[in-house]
Amino acid sequence: MGDVLLALSIPVLVFATGIYAACESWWRRRHPAPPSPYTHRAARLAERAMLVDAEDVVDGAYERLGGLYDSDDGDGRPGAPDTHPPAPGVTRRASTGPDSGRSAPAPARRG
């Protein structure tokens, strides 16, 4: 009799585990946990920190390499003004560089 109970206890245990998993899955689907605001806040703070670091890198590169982008052709005299026509739909700005102001932020993507 002891061997029969031992042999039947394994399928009963497997069946009970399956019933428990099904009930827990059903419960989780009906009662999902609300999203944590701390997770979204931490993501926003990390994004801001990343943007500040990127701006520092770009500003530092412009300070070090800004002379390469001037209209000087290397002989010590200022170069000729750019006579190429602008691309369609593109307007030239009077001032380009780190002091020209920030551009407008891109619209948020939804989806």
JSON list of C-alpha atoms in Angstrom, two decimals:
[
{"chain": "A", "resi": 1, "resn": "MET", "atom": "CA", "xyz": [0.00, 0.00, 0.00]},
{"chain": "A", "resi": 2, "resn": "GLY", "atom": "CA", "xyz": [2.89, 2.35, 0.76]},
{"chain": "A", "resi": 3, "resn": "ASP", "atom": "CA", "xyz": [4.32, 1.88, -2.73]},
{"chain": "A", "resi": 4, "resn": "VAL", "atom": "CA", "xyz": [0.97, 2.69, -4.35]},
{"chain": "A", "resi": 5, "resn": "LEU", "atom": "CA", "xyz": [0.62, 5.94, -2.37]},
{"chain": "A", "resi": 6, "resn": "LEU", "atom": "CA", "xyz": [4.16, 6.93, -3.29]},
{"chain": "A", "resi": 7, "resn": "ALA", "atom": "CA", "xyz": [3.55, 6.15, -6.96]},
{"chain": "A", "resi": 8, "resn": "LEU", "atom": "CA", "xyz": [0.29, 8.14, -7.00]},
{"chain": "A", "resi": 9, "resn": "SER", "atom": "CA", "xyz": [1.71, 11.12, -5.09]},
{"chain": "A", "resi": 10, "resn": "ILE", "atom": "CA", "xyz": [3.90, 12.18, -8.03]},
{"chain": "A", "resi": 11, "resn": "PRO", "atom": "CA", "xyz": [1.03, 12.62, -10.55]},
{"chain": "A", "resi": 12, "resn": "VAL", "atom": "CA", "xyz": [-1.06, 14.33, -7.88]},
{"chain": "A", "resi": 13, "resn": "LEU", "atom": "CA", "xyz": [1.81, 16.74, -7.17]},
{"chain": "A", "resi": 14, "resn": "VAL", "atom": "CA", "xyz": [2.24, 17.50, -10.89]},
{"chain": "A", "resi": 15, "resn": "PHE", "atom": "CA", "xyz": [-1.53, 18.00, -11.31]},
{"chain": "A", "resi": 16, "resn": "ALA", "atom": "CA", "xyz": [-1.72, 20.30, -8.28]},
{"chain": "A", "resi": 17, "resn": "THR", "atom": "CA", "xyz": [1.24, 22.36, -9.56]},
{"chain": "A", "resi": 18, "resn": "GLY", "atom": "CA", "xyz": [-0.47, 22.75, -12.94]},
{"chain": "A", "resi": 19, "resn": "ILE", "atom": "CA", "xyz": [-3.73, 23.88, -11.31]},
{"chain": "A", "resi": 20, "resn": "TYR", "atom": "CA", "xyz": [-1.80, 26.38, -9.15]},
{"chain": "A", "resi": 21, "resn": "ALA", "atom": "CA", "xyz": [0.06, 27.79, -12.21]},
{"chain": "A", "resi": 22, "resn": "ALA", "atom": "CA", "xyz": [-3.19, 28.15, -14.17]},
{"chain": "A", "resi": 23, "resn": "CYS", "atom": "CA", "xyz": [-4.93, 29.92, -11.30]},
{"chain": "A", "resi": 24, "resn": "GLU", "atom": "CA", "xyz": [-1.98, 32.25, -10.73]},
{"chain": "A", "resi": 25, "resn": "SER", "atom": "CA", "xyz": [-1.85, 33.10, -14.43]},
{"chain": "A", "resi": 26, "resn": "TRP", "atom": "CA", "xyz": [-5.58, 33.82, -14.46]},
{"chain": "A", "resi": 27, "resn": "TRP", "atom": "CA", "xyz": [-5.24, 36.04, -11.37]},
{"chain": "A", "resi": 28, "resn": "ARG", "atom": "CA", "xyz": [-2.30, 38.01, -12.81]},
{"chain": "A", "resi": 29, "resn": "ARG", "atom": "CA", "xyz": [-4.20, 38.66, -16.03]},
{"chain": "A", "resi": 30, "resn": "ARG", "atom": "CA", "xyz": [-7.25, 39.93, -14.15]},
{"chain": "A", "resi": 31, "resn": "HIS", "atom": "CA", "xyz": [-5.25, 41.99, -11.63]},
{"chain": "A", "resi": 32, "resn": "PRO", "atom": "CA", "xyz": [-2.11, 43.40, -13.28]},
{"chain": "A", "resi": 33, "resn": "ALA", "atom": "CA", "xyz": [0.31, 45.41, -11.18]},
{"chain": "A", "resi": 34, "resn": "PRO", "atom": "CA", "xyz": [0.24, 49.16, -11.88]},
{"chain": "A", "resi": 35, "resn": "PRO", "atom": "CA", "xyz": [3.35, 50.58, -13.54]},
{"chain": "A", "resi": 36, "resn": "SER", "atom": "CA", "xyz": [5.83, 52.05, -11.12]},
{"chain": "A", "resi": 37, "resn": "PRO", "atom": "CA", "xyz": [6.23, 55.83, -11.43]},
{"chain": "A", "resi": 38, "resn": "TYR", "atom": "CA", "xyz": [9.76, 55.52, -10.09]},
{"chain": "A", "resi": 39, "resn": "THR", "atom": "CA", "xyz": [10.78, 53.50, -13.14]},
{"chain": "A", "resi": 40, "resn": "HIS", "atom": "CA", "xyz": [9.53, 56.18, -15.55]},
{"chain": "A", "resi": 41, "resn": "ARG", "atom": "CA", "xyz": [11.04, 58.95, -13.46]},
{"chain": "A", "resi": 42, "resn": "ALA", "atom": "CA", "xyz": [14.41, 57.21, -13.37]},
{"chain": "A", "resi": 43, "resn": "ALA", "atom": "CA", "xyz": [14.29, 56.78, -17.15]},
{"chain": "A", "resi": 44, "resn": "ARG", "atom": "CA", "xyz": [13.55, 60.49, -17.65]},
{"chain": "A", "resi": 45, "resn": "LEU", "atom": "CA", "xyz": [16.39, 61.49, -15.31]},
{"chain": "A", "resi": 46, "resn": "ALA", "atom": "CA", "xyz": [18.80, 59.15, -17.10]},
{"chain": "A", "resi": 47, "resn": "GLU", "atom": "CA", "xyz": [17.74, 60.58, -20.45]},
{"chain": "A", "resi": 48, "resn": "ARG", "atom": "CA", "xyz": [18.35, 64.14, -19.25]},
{"chain": "A", "resi": 49, "resn": "ALA", "atom": "CA", "xyz": [21.76, 63.18, -17.88]},
{"chain": "A", "resi": 50, "resn": "MET", "atom": "CA", "xyz": [22.65, 61.52, -21.19]},
{"chain": "A", "resi": 51, "resn": "LEU", "atom": "CA", "xyz": [21.62, 64.64, -23.14]},
{"chain": "A", "resi": 52, "resn": "VAL", "atom": "CA", "xyz": [23.70, 66.89, -20.89]},
{"chain": "A", "resi": 53, "resn": "ASP", "atom": "CA", "xyz": [26.72, 64.61, -21.37]},
{"chain": "A", "resi": 54, "resn": "ALA", "atom": "CA", "xyz": [26.20, 64.60, -25.14]},
{"chain": "A", "resi": 55, "resn": "GLU", "atom": "CA", "xyz": [25.97, 68.41, -25.20]},
{"chain": "A", "resi": 56, "resn": "ASP", "atom": "CA", "xyz": [29.21, 68.61, -23.22]},
{"chain": "A", "resi": 57, "resn": "VAL", "atom": "CA", "xyz": [30.95, 66.32, -25.72]},
{"chain": "A", "resi": 58, "resn": "VAL", "atom": "CA", "xyz": [29.71, 68.32, -28.71]},
{"chain": "A", "resi": 59, "resn": "ASP", "atom": "CA", "xyz": [30.60, 71.66, -27.10]},
{"chain": "A", "resi": 60, "resn": "GLY", "atom": "CA", "xyz": [34.07, 70.41, -26.19]},
{"chain": "A", "resi": 61, "resn": "ALA", "atom": "CA", "xyz": [34.65, 69.10, -29.70]},
{"chain": "A", "resi": 62, "resn": "TYR", "atom": "CA", "xyz": [33.53, 72.41, -31.19]},
{"chain": "A", "resi": 63, "resn": "GLU", "atom": "CA", "xyz": [35.87, 74.34, -28.90]},
{"chain": "A", "resi": 64, "resn": "ARG", "atom": "CA", "xyz": [38.83, 72.17, -29.89]},
{"chain": "A", "resi": 65, "resn": "LEU", "atom": "CA", "xyz": [38.02, 71.75, -33.57]},
{"chain": "A", "resi": 66, "resn": "GLY", "atom": "CA", "xyz": [36.01, 74.89, -34.30]},
{"chain": "A", "resi": 67, "resn": "GLY", "atom": "CA", "xyz": [38.85, 76.42, -36.31]},
{"chain": "A", "resi": 68, "resn": "LEU", "atom": "CA", "xyz": [38.59, 73.64, -38.86]},
{"chain": "A", "resi": 69, "resn": "TYR", "atom": "CA", "xyz": [35.05, 74.66, -39.69]},
{"chain": "A", "resi": 70, "resn": "ASP", "atom": "CA", "xyz": [35.76, 78.34, -40.35]},
{"chain": "A", "resi": 71, "resn": "SER", "atom": "CA", "xyz": [35.78, 79.54, -43.95]},
{"chain": "A", "resi": 72, "resn": "ASP", "atom": "CA", "xyz": [39.58, 79.79, -43.92]},
{"chain": "A", "resi": 73, "resn": "ASP", "atom": "CA", "xyz": [41.29, 77.92, -46.76]},
{"chain": "A", "resi": 74, "resn": "GLY", "atom": "CA", "xyz": [44.59, 77.61, -44.91]},
{"chain": "A", "resi": 75, "resn": "ASP", "atom": "CA", "xyz": [46.55, 80.54, -46.31]},
{"chain": "A", "resi": 76, "resn": "GLY", "atom": "CA", "xyz": [45.72, 82.94, -43.48]},
{"chain": "A", "resi": 77, "resn": "ARG", "atom": "CA", "xyz": [43.11, 84.88, -45.44]},
{"chain": "A", "resi": 78, "resn": "PRO", "atom": "CA", "xyz": [39.39, 84.46, -44.97]},
{"chain": "A", "resi": 79, "resn": "GLY", "atom": "CA", "xyz": [37.88, 82.30, -47.67]},
{"chain": "A", "resi": 80, "resn": "ALA", "atom": "CA", "xyz": [35.37, 83.39, -50.24]},
{"chain": "A", "resi": 81, "resn": "PRO", "atom": "CA", "xyz": [31.72, 83.32, -49.25]},
{"chain": "A", "resi": 82, "resn": "ASP", "atom": "CA", "xyz": [29.83, 80.18, -50.11]},
{"chain": "A", "resi": 83, "resn": "THR", "atom": "CA", "xyz": [28.29, 80.63, -53.55]},
{"chain": "A", "resi": 84, "resn": "HIS", "atom": "CA", "xyz": [26.54, 77.28, -53.71]},
{"chain": "A", "resi": 85, "resn": "PRO", "atom": "CA", "xyz": [22.75, 77.56, -53.79]},
{"chain": "A", "resi": 86, "resn": "PRO", "atom": "CA", "xyz": [21.05, 76.11, -50.74]},
{"chain": "A", "resi": 87, "resn": "ALA", "atom": "CA", "xyz": [19.11, 72.89, -51.01]},
{"chain": "A", "resi": 88, "resn": "PRO", "atom": "CA", "xyz": [15.38, 73.28, -51.68]},
{"chain": "A", "resi": 89, "resn": "GLY", "atom": "CA", "xyz": [13.50, 73.99, -48.47]},
{"chain": "A", "resi": 90, "resn": "VAL", "atom": "CA", "xyz": [16.64, 74.77, -46.46]},
{"chain": "A", "resi": 91, "resn": "THR", "atom": "CA", "xyz": [17.39, 78.28, -45.22]},
{"chain": "A", "resi": 92, "resn": "ARG", "atom": "CA", "xyz": [20.83, 79.48, -44.22]},
{"chain": "A", "resi": 93, "resn": "ARG", "atom": "CA", "xyz": [21.27, 80.91, -40.76]},
{"chain": "A", "resi": 94, "resn": "ALA", "atom": "CA", "xyz": [23.43, 83.93, -40.07]},
{"chain": "A", "resi": 95, "resn": "SER", "atom": "CA", "xyz": [25.13, 82.40, -37.04]},
{"chain": "A", "resi": 96, "resn": "THR", "atom": "CA", "xyz": [26.16, 78.80, -36.69]},
{"chain": "A", "resi": 97, "resn": "GLY", "atom": "CA", "xyz": [27.95, 77.53, -33.63]},
{"chain": "A", "resi": 98, "resn": "PRO", "atom": "CA", "xyz": [27.42, 76.87, -29.96]},
{"chain": "A", "resi": 99, "resn": "ASP", "atom": "CA", "xyz": [25.97, 80.35, -29.32]},
{"chain": "A", "resi": 100, "resn": "SER", "atom": "CA", "xyz": [23.31, 80.17, -32.02]},
{"chain": "A", "resi": 101, "resn": "GLY", "atom": "CA", "xyz": [20.71, 78.87, -29.55]},
{"chain": "A", "resi": 102, "resn": "ARG", "atom": "CA", "xyz": [19.10, 75.53, -29.08]},
{"chain": "A", "resi": 103, "resn": "SER", "atom": "CA", "xyz": [16.84, 73.98, -31.62]},
{"chain": "A", "resi": 104, "resn": "ALA", "atom": "CA", "xyz": [13.30, 73.03, -30.77]},
{"chain": "A", "resi": 105, "resn": "PRO", "atom": "CA", "xyz": [12.92, 69.54, -29.28]},
{"chain": "A", "resi": 106, "resn": "ALA", "atom": "CA", "xyz": [11.64, 66.81, -31.56]},
{"chain": "A", "resi": 107, "resn": "PRO", "atom": "CA", "xyz": [8.05, 65.70, -31.07]},
{"chain": "A", "resi": 108, "resn": "ALA", "atom": "CA", "xyz": [7.59, 62.67, -28.86]},
{"chain": "A", "resi": 109, "resn": "ARG", "atom": "CA", "xyz": [6.98, 59.39, -30.64]},
{"chain": "A", "resi": 110, "resn": "ARG", "atom": "CA", "xyz": [3.84, 57.56, -29.67]},
{"chain": "A", "resi": 111, "resn": "GLY", "atom": "CA", "xyz": [3.25, 54.02, -30.56]}
]
